[in-house]
Amino acid sequence: MNAQFKKGVLELIVLVSVKKKDMYGYELVEEVSKVIDVNEGTIYPLLKRLTNDHYFETYLKESTEGPPRKYYHITAAGIMYTQDLTKEWTEFYKKVEDFLLRNEGN
Amino acid sequence: MKKEEFFNILSKRLSVIEENELNDILSEYKQHIEFKMQSGVDEETAIADFGNIDRLVEDILSAYHVRNDYDNKKSKNFYSEKSKNIFDNFMIGVKSICKNISMYINSLLKVVVNFSKKLTNKILSIFNKDTDKNIQNCDKENDLKKSTSTSKTKPNSIFFKIGSKLNRLFHFMGVAIMRTLLLFYNIFVDLVGFITGIFALISILLFGTSLVLLFQNFPFVGVSIVLLGLSMTLTALTLLIFTFAIKKIEQNDIQESTNNSETSENNEFYGTTENVQEEIKNA
């Protein structure tokens, strides 16, 4: 998959995943990897950026094995941002889809 | 790449980030690597899955809205700092040389002072012997005759007074000579500095005028360069010369030495003579 496509969509996938359920870093990497093949190096900085922009909150939770895990939780601003992004994505997707259909039809 | 290397590089290149935050990031990566290793991946491939470390650093920095070329800028600044340090070191070296020269002169002056002190002490010691003899004489005479002792000790006491006064005179003369020498030296240094300073100012003035003439297309390139060099060297020279002037250290030394010697010798001399006189009076 094209790297530029990935980068654009990755943010949306991460936001939607965390909106559904609070997750810790590694869990999120695994979740995202189901959809797109992405390297871990891009996900953690993205999580950091979303946290710094106040779309995510973090909290520590003890785990049965190993050190406490840092969970990501979506904020109200994050939910609004996810809605905007989803809208943008669907509009963009529709436009591209229409364009492709029209041109393939000819 | 091993774990330690990976974290060393990250912590070095992300040093702009606050320590708590940095530790937070690093601990998260550490946890991620541990999870991966638990799932059966070895250390090196787990780290390799993070991709290019340069890209990783760039991404993390951009998450904090920090410029990616922060590291490059830092290295540029490093060079300017280095050159600054060289200049500072040079100035420190010049200062230390000046200090050493002035210290040398100081020590020379101290030697002269000490020599004069020893001379006066030797002269004093001659008088001291006389006083000791006189005291012994007094005691004997006191034992022998009480009524005539007062009249006989009078010339002796006058002799003491002359001695002590001579001692003080010698000392005062030594100090005065040292002070005048110092004064003349300082005047000489200041004068030389003043003259070179005036020349420096004149050369700066000439440099300015020649520069003006230069920009009016006169063939003054060589002259202006020479004057620039001259003005710089002369100002440097004046500053150097003024550092040769001896100010506080030497004066303090002289004062201390004079105070000490005066007090101690006064006690010895006046103490003995007065005691003797009192004894005589009491008797």
mmCIF file of C-alpha atoms in Angstrom:
data_model
loop_
_atom_site.group_PDB
_atom_site.id
_atom_site.type_symbol
_atom_site.label_atom_id
_atom_site.label_comp_id
_atom_site.label_asym_id
_atom_site.label_seq_id
_atom_site.Cartn_x
_atom_site.Cartn_y
_atom_site.Cartn_z
ATOM 1 C CA MET A 1 0.000 0.000 0.000
ATOM 2 C CA ASN A 2 1.151 3.500 -0.839
ATOM 3 C CA ALA A 3 2.950 5.173 2.051
ATOM 4 C CA GLN A 4 1.179 8.512 1.517
ATOM 5 C CA PHE A 5 -2.245 6.811 1.622
ATOM 6 C CA LYS A 6 -1.279 5.030 4.811
ATOM 7 C CA LYS A 7 -0.163 8.141 6.591
ATOM 8 C CA GLY A 8 -3.425 9.921 5.870
ATOM 9 C CA VAL A 9 -5.618 7.050 6.967
ATOM 10 C CA LEU A 10 -3.596 5.926 9.954
ATOM 11 C CA GLU A 11 -4.698 8.828 12.117
ATOM 12 C CA LEU A 12 -8.358 8.048 11.459
ATOM 13 C CA ILE A 13 -7.924 4.346 12.185
ATOM 14 C CA VAL A 14 -6.163 5.052 15.465
ATOM 15 C CA LEU A 15 -8.824 7.567 16.524
ATOM 16 C CA VAL A 16 -11.674 5.212 15.728
ATOM 17 C CA SER A 17 -9.955 2.284 17.490
ATOM 18 C CA VAL A 18 -9.439 4.258 20.708
ATOM 19 C CA LYS A 19 -12.971 5.707 20.509
ATOM 20 C CA LYS A 20 -14.327 2.180 20.531
ATOM 21 C CA LYS A 21 -12.224 1.073 23.509
ATOM 22 C CA ASP A 22 -9.354 2.358 25.655
ATOM 23 C CA MET A 23 -6.143 0.707 24.506
ATOM 24 C CA TYR A 24 -2.478 0.557 25.369
ATOM 25 C CA GLY A 25 0.281 1.104 22.833
ATOM 26 C CA TYR A 26 1.084 -2.416 21.807
ATOM 27 C CA GLU A 27 -2.579 -3.426 21.667
ATOM 28 C CA LEU A 28 -3.226 -0.495 19.362
ATOM 29 C CA VAL A 29 -0.325 -1.451 17.103
ATOM 30 C CA GLU A 30 -1.785 -4.905 16.751
ATOM 31 C CA GLU A 31 -5.253 -3.505 16.101
ATOM 32 C CA VAL A 32 -3.997 -1.157 13.383
ATOM 33 C CA SER A 33 -1.865 -3.878 11.834
ATOM 34 C CA LYS A 34 -5.060 -5.817 11.124
ATOM 35 C CA VAL A 35 -6.193 -3.062 8.766
ATOM 36 C CA ILE A 36 -2.991 -1.722 7.268
ATOM 37 C CA ASP A 37 0.578 -2.881 7.316
ATOM 38 C CA VAL A 38 2.325 -0.129 9.248
ATOM 39 C CA ASN A 39 5.584 0.000 11.159
ATOM 40 C CA GLU A 40 5.516 0.698 14.886
ATOM 41 C CA GLY A 41 7.780 3.684 14.488
ATOM 42 C CA THR A 42 4.975 5.769 12.994
ATOM 43 C CA ILE A 43 2.232 4.834 15.456
ATOM 44 C CA TYR A 44 3.900 5.876 18.694
ATOM 45 C CA PRO A 45 4.791 9.384 17.548
ATOM 46 C CA LEU A 46 1.234 9.711 16.242
ATOM 47 C CA LEU A 47 -0.150 8.703 19.657
ATOM 48 C CA LYS A 48 2.156 11.259 21.233
ATOM 49 C CA ARG A 49 0.962 13.996 18.878
ATOM 50 C CA LEU A 50 -2.704 13.204 19.436
ATOM 51 C CA THR A 51 -2.116 13.269 23.193
ATOM 52 C CA ASN A 52 -0.248 16.589 22.995
ATOM 53 C CA ASP A 53 -3.090 18.038 20.913
ATOM 54 C CA HIS A 54 -5.533 16.933 23.658
ATOM 55 C CA TYR A 55 -7.430 14.435 21.515
ATOM 56 C CA PHE A 56 -6.263 11.630 23.800
ATOM 57 C CA GLU A 57 -5.772 11.293 27.526
ATOM 58 C CA THR A 58 -3.523 8.708 29.091
ATOM 59 C CA TYR A 59 -3.671 6.784 32.334
ATOM 60 C CA LEU A 60 -1.648 3.970 33.855
ATOM 61 C CA LYS A 61 -3.300 0.657 34.680
ATOM 62 C CA GLU A 62 -1.702 -2.259 36.484
ATOM 63 C CA SER A 63 -1.433 -5.448 34.497
ATOM 64 C CA THR A 64 -1.202 -9.028 35.732
ATOM 65 C CA GLU A 65 2.149 -9.400 33.992
ATOM 66 C CA GLY A 66 4.952 -6.834 33.701
ATOM 67 C CA PRO A 67 4.912 -3.117 34.478
ATOM 68 C CA PRO A 68 1.758 -0.960 34.404
ATOM 69 C CA ARG A 69 0.451 -0.188 30.933
ATOM 70 C CA LYS A 70 -0.294 3.233 29.587
ATOM 71 C CA TYR A 71 -3.843 3.350 28.245
ATOM 72 C CA TYR A 72 -5.114 5.885 25.735
ATOM 73 C CA HIS A 73 -8.600 7.328 26.195
ATOM 74 C CA ILE A 74 -10.345 9.624 23.719
ATOM 75 C CA THR A 75 -11.480 13.095 24.869
ATOM 76 C CA ALA A 76 -14.530 15.111 23.775
ATOM 77 C CA ALA A 77 -12.285 17.112 21.448
ATOM 78 C CA GLY A 78 -10.993 13.795 20.110
ATOM 79 C CA ILE A 79 -14.517 12.562 19.384
ATOM 80 C CA MET A 80 -15.336 15.759 17.502
ATOM 81 C CA TYR A 81 -12.099 15.551 15.592
ATOM 82 C CA THR A 82 -12.846 11.907 14.708
ATOM 83 C CA GLN A 83 -16.266 12.883 13.407
ATOM 84 C CA ASP A 84 -14.767 15.627 11.250
ATOM 85 C CA LEU A 85 -12.096 13.308 9.919
ATOM 86 C CA THR A 86 -14.633 10.555 9.189
ATOM 87 C CA LYS A 87 -16.805 13.022 7.308
ATOM 88 C CA GLU A 88 -13.832 14.292 5.339
ATOM 89 C CA TRP A 89 -12.745 10.776 4.572
ATOM 90 C CA THR A 90 -16.161 9.620 3.356
ATOM 91 C CA GLU A 91 -16.533 12.727 1.160
ATOM 92 C CA PHE A 92 -13.066 12.227 -0.232
ATOM 93 C CA TYR A 93 -13.703 8.527 -0.735
ATOM 94 C CA LYS A 94 -17.011 9.199 -2.515
ATOM 95 C CA LYS A 95 -15.458 11.745 -4.833
ATOM 96 C CA VAL A 96 -12.588 9.450 -5.755
ATOM 97 C CA GLU A 97 -14.980 6.524 -6.160
ATOM 98 C CA ASP A 98 -17.291 8.541 -8.426
ATOM 99 C CA PHE A 99 -14.361 9.737 -10.462
ATOM 100 C CA LEU A 100 -12.998 6.241 -10.870
ATOM 101 C CA LEU A 101 -16.416 4.802 -11.803
ATOM 102 C CA ARG A 102 -17.074 7.526 -14.343
ATOM 103 C CA ASN A 103 -13.714 7.108 -16.015
ATOM 104 C CA GLU A 104 -13.782 3.324 -16.008
ATOM 105 C CA GLY A 105 -17.267 3.423 -17.472
ATOM 106 C CA ASN A 106 -16.004 5.298 -20.570
ATOM 107 C CA MET B 1 20.815 -2.837 16.519
ATOM 108 C CA LYS B 2 20.741 -3.712 20.201
ATOM 109 C CA LYS B 3 18.408 -2.258 22.820
ATOM 110 C CA GLU B 4 21.036 -0.135 24.566
ATOM 111 C CA GLU B 5 22.230 1.421 21.327
ATOM 112 C CA PHE B 6 18.678 2.156 20.236
ATOM 113 C CA PHE B 7 17.786 3.890 23.500
ATOM 114 C CA ASN B 8 21.085 5.753 23.642
ATOM 115 C CA ILE B 9 20.524 7.230 20.191
ATOM 116 C CA LEU B 10 16.913 8.100 20.981
ATOM 117 C CA SER B 11 17.647 9.779 24.311
ATOM 118 C CA LYS B 12 20.561 11.719 22.779
ATOM 119 C CA ARG B 13 18.674 12.989 19.769
ATOM 120 C CA LEU B 14 15.478 13.709 21.672
ATOM 121 C CA SER B 15 17.333 15.671 24.361
ATOM 122 C CA VAL B 16 15.246 18.747 23.484
ATOM 123 C CA ILE B 17 12.202 17.033 25.032
ATOM 124 C CA GLU B 18 11.570 17.462 28.738
ATOM 125 C CA GLU B 19 13.027 14.653 30.836
ATOM 126 C CA ASN B 20 9.728 13.289 32.162
ATOM 127 C CA GLU B 21 8.238 13.168 28.689
ATOM 128 C CA LEU B 22 11.362 11.585 27.251
ATOM 129 C CA ASN B 23 11.354 8.871 29.913
ATOM 130 C CA ASP B 24 7.666 8.308 29.170
ATOM 131 C CA ILE B 25 8.375 7.761 25.466
ATOM 132 C CA LEU B 26 11.369 5.531 26.116
ATOM 133 C CA SER B 27 9.487 3.390 28.633
ATOM 134 C CA GLU B 28 6.692 2.897 26.110
ATOM 135 C CA TYR B 29 9.147 1.750 23.437
ATOM 136 C CA LYS B 30 10.801 -0.513 25.985
ATOM 137 C CA GLN B 31 7.443 -2.097 26.794
ATOM 138 C CA HIS B 32 6.663 -2.522 23.124
ATOM 139 C CA ILE B 33 9.968 -4.327 22.534
ATOM 140 C CA GLU B 34 9.288 -6.573 25.530
ATOM 141 C CA PHE B 35 5.818 -7.470 24.204
ATOM 142 C CA LYS B 36 7.309 -8.292 20.843
ATOM 143 C CA MET B 37 9.993 -10.450 22.392
ATOM 144 C CA GLN B 38 7.348 -12.296 24.406
ATOM 145 C CA SER B 39 5.534 -13.125 21.172
ATOM 146 C CA GLY B 40 8.694 -14.825 19.929
ATOM 147 C CA VAL B 41 10.488 -12.082 18.013
ATOM 148 C CA ASP B 42 14.164 -11.508 18.820
ATOM 149 C CA GLU B 43 15.461 -8.171 20.079
ATOM 150 C CA GLU B 44 17.060 -6.945 16.871
ATOM 151 C CA THR B 45 14.084 -7.527 14.593
ATOM 152 C CA ALA B 46 11.749 -5.975 17.182
ATOM 153 C CA ILE B 47 13.835 -2.821 17.011
ATOM 154 C CA ALA B 48 14.159 -3.042 13.230
ATOM 155 C CA ASP B 49 10.327 -2.997 13.028
ATOM 156 C CA PHE B 50 10.431 0.612 14.234
ATOM 157 C CA GLY B 51 11.927 1.414 10.837
ATOM 158 C CA ASN B 52 14.536 4.064 10.117
ATOM 159 C CA ILE B 53 15.626 5.663 13.381
ATOM 160 C CA ASP B 54 16.091 9.064 11.714
ATOM 161 C CA ARG B 55 12.493 8.990 10.546
ATOM 162 C CA LEU B 56 11.367 7.904 14.008
ATOM 163 C CA VAL B 57 13.178 10.823 15.633
ATOM 164 C CA GLU B 58 11.711 13.228 13.067
ATOM 165 C CA ASP B 59 8.194 11.913 13.709
ATOM 166 C CA ILE B 60 8.536 12.182 17.479
ATOM 167 C CA LEU B 61 9.920 15.713 17.243
ATOM 168 C CA SER B 62 7.136 16.779 14.877
ATOM 169 C CA ALA B 63 4.622 15.464 17.434
ATOM 170 C CA TYR B 64 6.013 18.152 19.776
ATOM 171 C CA HIS B 65 6.057 20.751 16.989
ATOM 172 C CA VAL B 66 9.848 20.872 17.114
ATOM 173 C CA ARG B 67 11.827 21.502 13.935
ATOM 174 C CA ASN B 68 13.334 18.327 12.538
ATOM 175 C CA ASP B 69 16.669 20.018 11.789
ATOM 176 C CA TYR B 70 17.065 20.965 15.453
ATOM 177 C CA ASP B 71 20.075 18.639 15.652
ATOM 178 C CA ASN B 72 21.820 20.258 12.671
ATOM 179 C CA LYS B 73 21.312 23.725 14.114
ATOM 180 C CA LYS B 74 22.808 22.560 17.357
ATOM 181 C CA SER B 75 25.959 21.360 15.585
ATOM 182 C CA LYS B 76 26.342 24.728 13.827
ATOM 183 C CA ASN B 77 26.112 26.532 17.140
ATOM 184 C CA PHE B 78 28.732 24.187 18.448
ATOM 185 C CA TYR B 79 31.303 25.609 16.008
ATOM 186 C CA SER B 80 30.622 29.219 16.960
ATOM 187 C CA GLU B 81 30.897 28.266 20.617
ATOM 188 C CA LYS B 82 34.225 26.627 19.903
ATOM 189 C CA SER B 83 35.645 29.738 18.241
ATOM 190 C CA LYS B 84 34.364 31.840 21.119
ATOM 191 C CA ASN B 85 36.143 29.517 23.527
ATOM 192 C CA ILE B 86 39.397 29.900 21.601
ATOM 193 C CA PHE B 87 39.144 33.689 21.827
ATOM 194 C CA ASP B 88 38.332 33.510 25.538
ATOM 195 C CA ASN B 89 41.273 31.208 26.140
ATOM 196 C CA PHE B 90 43.574 33.590 24.279
ATOM 197 C CA MET B 91 42.406 36.502 26.436
ATOM 198 C CA ILE B 92 42.884 34.440 29.588
ATOM 199 C CA GLY B 93 46.412 33.590 28.445
ATOM 200 C CA VAL B 94 47.294 37.247 27.837
ATOM 201 C CA LYS B 95 45.869 38.206 31.220
ATOM 202 C CA SER B 96 47.840 35.497 32.991
ATOM 203 C CA ILE B 97 51.069 36.617 31.288
ATOM 204 C CA CYS B 98 50.465 40.199 32.436
ATOM 205 C CA LYS B 99 49.686 38.956 35.941
ATOM 206 C CA ASN B 100 52.875 36.917 36.023
ATOM 207 C CA ILE B 101 54.990 39.893 34.959
ATOM 208 C CA SER B 102 53.409 42.149 37.575
ATOM 209 C CA MET B 103 53.843 39.401 40.195
ATOM 210 C CA TYR B 104 57.517 39.172 39.285
ATOM 211 C CA ILE B 105 57.936 42.906 39.729
ATOM 212 C CA ASN B 106 56.004 42.677 42.997
ATOM 213 C CA SER B 107 58.312 39.985 44.309
ATOM 214 C CA LEU B 108 61.363 42.027 43.280
ATOM 215 C CA LEU B 109 60.019 45.003 45.221
ATOM 216 C CA LYS B 110 59.302 42.739 48.187
ATOM 217 C CA VAL B 111 62.913 41.566 48.153
ATOM 218 C CA VAL B 112 64.069 45.190 48.241
ATOM 219 C CA VAL B 113 61.672 45.931 51.114
ATOM 220 C CA ASN B 114 62.858 42.905 53.057
ATOM 221 C CA PHE B 115 66.490 43.881 52.512
ATOM 222 C CA SER B 116 65.870 47.377 53.849
ATOM 223 C CA LYS B 117 63.998 45.867 56.793
ATOM 224 C CA LYS B 118 66.906 43.557 57.599
ATOM 225 C CA LEU B 119 69.311 46.492 57.403
ATOM 226 C CA THR B 120 67.244 48.486 59.882
ATOM 227 C CA ASN B 121 66.883 45.438 62.123
ATOM 228 C CA LYS B 122 70.675 44.969 62.205
ATOM 229 C CA ILE B 123 71.165 48.594 63.169
ATOM 230 C CA LEU B 124 68.443 48.146 65.780
ATOM 231 C CA SER B 125 70.096 45.064 67.200
ATOM 232 C CA ILE B 126 73.225 47.139 67.954
ATOM 233 C CA PHE B 127 71.079 49.548 69.931
ATOM 234 C CA ASN B 128 69.328 46.641 71.621
ATOM 235 C CA LYS B 129 72.597 45.352 72.978
ATOM 236 C CA ASP B 130 73.346 48.783 74.365
ATOM 237 C CA THR B 131 69.960 48.892 76.066
ATOM 238 C CA ASP B 132 70.506 45.489 77.650
ATOM 239 C CA LYS B 133 73.834 46.649 79.045
ATOM 240 C CA ASN B 134 72.243 49.821 80.300
ATOM 241 C CA ILE B 135 69.471 47.907 82.051
ATOM 242 C CA GLN B 136 72.060 45.753 83.797
ATOM 243 C CA ASN B 137 74.007 48.839 84.780
ATOM 244 C CA CYS B 138 70.852 50.410 86.112
ATOM 245 C CA ASP B 139 70.077 47.394 88.255
ATOM 246 C CA LYS B 140 73.559 47.380 89.715
ATOM 247 C CA GLU B 141 73.493 51.072 90.398
ATOM 248 C CA ASN B 142 70.054 50.771 91.969
ATOM 249 C CA ASP B 143 71.419 48.204 94.337
ATOM 250 C CA LEU B 144 74.423 50.304 95.183
ATOM 251 C CA LYS B 145 73.089 53.839 95.440
ATOM 252 C CA LYS B 146 69.476 54.930 95.454
ATOM 253 C CA SER B 147 69.744 58.678 95.617
ATOM 254 C CA THR B 148 72.246 59.200 92.809
ATOM 255 C CA SER B 149 70.715 56.659 90.435
ATOM 256 C CA THR B 150 68.183 59.057 88.972
ATOM 257 C CA SER B 151 70.822 61.528 87.870
ATOM 258 C CA LYS B 152 73.018 58.813 86.399
ATOM 259 C CA THR B 153 70.303 57.114 84.375
ATOM 260 C CA LYS B 154 69.197 60.349 82.701
ATOM 261 C CA PRO B 155 71.801 60.392 79.971
ATOM 262 C CA ASN B 156 71.097 56.687 79.365
ATOM 263 C CA SER B 157 67.372 57.286 78.906
ATOM 264 C CA ILE B 158 68.119 60.092 76.490
ATOM 265 C CA PHE B 159 70.351 57.672 74.632
ATOM 266 C CA PHE B 160 67.460 55.182 74.434
ATOM 267 C CA LYS B 161 65.195 57.830 73.082
ATOM 268 C CA ILE B 162 67.685 58.806 70.431
ATOM 269 C CA GLY B 163 68.092 55.141 69.505
ATOM 270 C CA SER B 164 64.397 54.477 69.213
ATOM 271 C CA LYS B 165 63.900 57.659 67.272
ATOM 272 C CA LEU B 166 66.731 56.720 64.946
ATOM 273 C CA ASN B 167 65.107 53.331 64.460
ATOM 274 C CA ARG B 168 61.800 54.885 63.591
ATOM 275 C CA LEU B 169 63.550 57.347 61.311
ATOM 276 C CA PHE B 170 65.311 54.531 59.466
ATOM 277 C CA HIS B 171 62.084 52.666 59.122
ATOM 278 C CA PHE B 172 60.181 55.687 57.978
ATOM 279 C CA MET B 173 62.902 56.466 55.450
ATOM 280 C CA GLY B 174 62.782 52.919 54.075
ATOM 281 C CA VAL B 175 59.048 53.021 53.678
ATOM 282 C CA ALA B 176 59.195 56.496 52.196
ATOM 283 C CA ILE B 177 61.823 55.407 49.687
ATOM 284 C CA MET B 178 59.734 52.382 48.730
ATOM 285 C CA ARG B 179 56.628 54.483 48.389
ATOM 286 C CA THR B 180 58.343 57.083 46.253
ATOM 287 C CA LEU B 181 59.870 54.359 44.101
ATOM 288 C CA LEU B 182 56.450 52.802 43.673
ATOM 289 C CA LEU B 183 54.938 56.173 42.919
ATOM 290 C CA PHE B 184 57.588 56.919 40.310
ATOM 291 C CA TYR B 185 57.135 53.482 38.801
ATOM 292 C CA ASN B 186 53.382 53.891 38.591
ATOM 293 C CA ILE B 187 53.745 57.385 37.192
ATOM 294 C CA PHE B 188 56.160 56.063 34.592
ATOM 295 C CA VAL B 189 53.826 53.202 33.633
ATOM 296 C CA ASP B 190 50.798 55.459 33.494
ATOM 297 C CA LEU B 191 52.701 58.015 31.455
ATOM 298 C CA VAL B 192 53.842 55.424 28.913
ATOM 299 C CA GLY B 193 50.344 54.025 28.748
ATOM 300 C CA PHE B 194 48.924 57.504 28.331
ATOM 301 C CA ILE B 195 51.310 58.321 25.496
ATOM 302 C CA THR B 196 50.614 55.083 23.628
ATOM 303 C CA GLY B 197 46.918 55.619 24.218
ATOM 304 C CA ILE B 198 47.126 59.073 22.641
ATOM 305 C CA PHE B 199 48.994 57.610 19.698
ATOM 306 C CA ALA B 200 46.362 54.907 19.396
ATOM 307 C CA LEU B 201 43.604 57.505 19.340
ATOM 308 C CA ILE B 202 45.498 59.526 16.733
ATOM 309 C CA SER B 203 45.996 56.440 14.558
ATOM 310 C CA ILE B 204 42.311 55.546 14.875
ATOM 311 C CA LEU B 205 41.457 59.081 13.787
ATOM 312 C CA LEU B 206 43.866 58.866 10.857
ATOM 313 C CA PHE B 207 42.434 55.475 9.957
ATOM 314 C CA GLY B 208 38.949 56.951 9.861
ATOM 315 C CA THR B 209 40.020 59.860 7.650
ATOM 316 C CA SER B 210 41.973 57.578 5.334
ATOM 317 C CA LEU B 211 38.931 55.319 5.072
ATOM 318 C CA VAL B 212 36.833 58.287 4.037
ATOM 319 C CA LEU B 213 39.463 59.240 1.479
ATOM 320 C CA LEU B 214 39.608 55.636 0.308
ATOM 321 C CA PHE B 215 35.935 55.661 -0.541
ATOM 322 C CA GLN B 216 36.505 58.828 -2.519
ATOM 323 C CA ASN B 217 38.786 56.801 -4.781
ATOM 324 C CA PHE B 218 42.124 57.938 -3.424
ATOM 325 C CA PRO B 219 44.951 55.370 -3.453
ATOM 326 C CA PHE B 220 44.881 54.934 0.302
ATOM 327 C CA VAL B 221 44.397 51.202 0.583
ATOM 328 C CA GLY B 222 47.881 50.488 1.960
ATOM 329 C CA VAL B 223 47.817 53.490 4.284
ATOM 330 C CA SER B 224 44.445 52.573 5.742
ATOM 331 C CA ILE B 225 45.496 48.964 6.295
ATOM 332 C CA VAL B 226 48.687 50.081 8.036
ATOM 333 C CA LEU B 227 46.738 52.521 10.199
ATOM 334 C CA LEU B 228 44.176 49.896 11.111
ATOM 335 C CA GLY B 229 46.934 47.570 12.235
ATOM 336 C CA LEU B 230 48.677 50.383 14.067
ATOM 337 C CA SER B 231 45.542 51.471 15.909
ATOM 338 C CA MET B 232 44.743 47.913 16.960
ATOM 339 C CA THR B 233 48.254 47.174 18.183
ATOM 340 C CA LEU B 234 48.520 50.481 20.008
ATOM 341 C CA THR B 235 45.226 50.057 21.832
ATOM 342 C CA ALA B 236 46.271 46.548 22.798
ATOM 343 C CA LEU B 237 49.634 47.868 23.967
ATOM 344 C CA THR B 238 48.061 50.588 26.111
ATOM 345 C CA LEU B 239 45.784 48.073 27.763
ATOM 346 C CA LEU B 240 48.788 45.817 28.369
ATOM 347 C CA ILE B 241 50.844 48.627 29.868
ATOM 348 C CA PHE B 242 48.098 49.654 32.283
ATOM 349 C CA THR B 243 48.034 46.107 33.622
ATOM 350 C CA PHE B 244 51.677 46.599 34.718
ATOM 351 C CA ALA B 245 50.683 49.274 37.196
ATOM 352 C CA ILE B 246 50.907 47.947 40.757
ATOM 353 C CA LYS B 247 48.057 49.173 42.865
ATOM 354 C CA LYS B 248 46.648 47.496 45.920
ATOM 355 C CA ILE B 249 48.731 44.426 46.705
ATOM 356 C CA GLU B 250 52.041 46.170 47.167
ATOM 357 C CA GLN B 251 50.684 49.033 49.267
ATOM 358 C CA ASN B 252 48.892 46.626 51.553
ATOM 359 C CA ASP B 253 52.081 44.628 51.994
ATOM 360 C CA ILE B 254 54.090 47.699 52.929
ATOM 361 C CA GLN B 255 51.436 48.905 55.330
ATOM 362 C CA GLU B 256 51.184 45.524 56.981
ATOM 363 C CA SER B 257 54.911 45.167 57.327
ATOM 364 C CA THR B 258 55.326 48.676 58.718
ATOM 365 C CA ASN B 259 52.455 48.241 61.140
ATOM 366 C CA ASN B 260 53.781 44.953 62.421
ATOM 367 C CA SER B 261 57.345 46.149 62.784
ATOM 368 C CA GLU B 262 56.331 49.452 64.335
ATOM 369 C CA THR B 263 54.076 47.894 66.919
ATOM 370 C CA SER B 264 56.466 45.135 67.873
ATOM 371 C CA GLU B 265 59.539 47.341 68.030
ATOM 372 C CA ASN B 266 57.702 50.086 69.830
ATOM 373 C CA ASN B 267 56.632 47.620 72.479
ATOM 374 C CA GLU B 268 60.157 46.343 72.902
ATOM 375 C CA PHE B 269 61.806 49.735 73.019
ATOM 376 C CA TYR B 270 59.328 51.873 74.826
ATOM 377 C CA GLY B 271 58.328 49.027 77.079
ATOM 378 C CA THR B 272 61.857 48.467 78.316
ATOM 379 C CA THR B 273 62.791 52.108 78.644
ATOM 380 C CA GLU B 274 59.563 53.090 80.351
ATOM 381 C CA ASN B 275 59.759 50.144 82.722
ATOM 382 C CA VAL B 276 63.253 51.119 83.648
ATOM 383 C CA GLN B 277 62.265 54.717 84.185
ATOM 384 C CA GLU B 278 59.250 53.717 86.294
ATOM 385 C CA GLU B 279 61.398 51.448 88.393
ATOM 386 C CA ILE B 280 63.836 54.261 88.925
ATOM 387 C CA LYS B 281 61.064 56.672 89.885
ATOM 388 C CA ASN B 282 59.494 54.175 92.260
ATOM 389 C CA ALA B 283 62.857 53.632 93.832
#
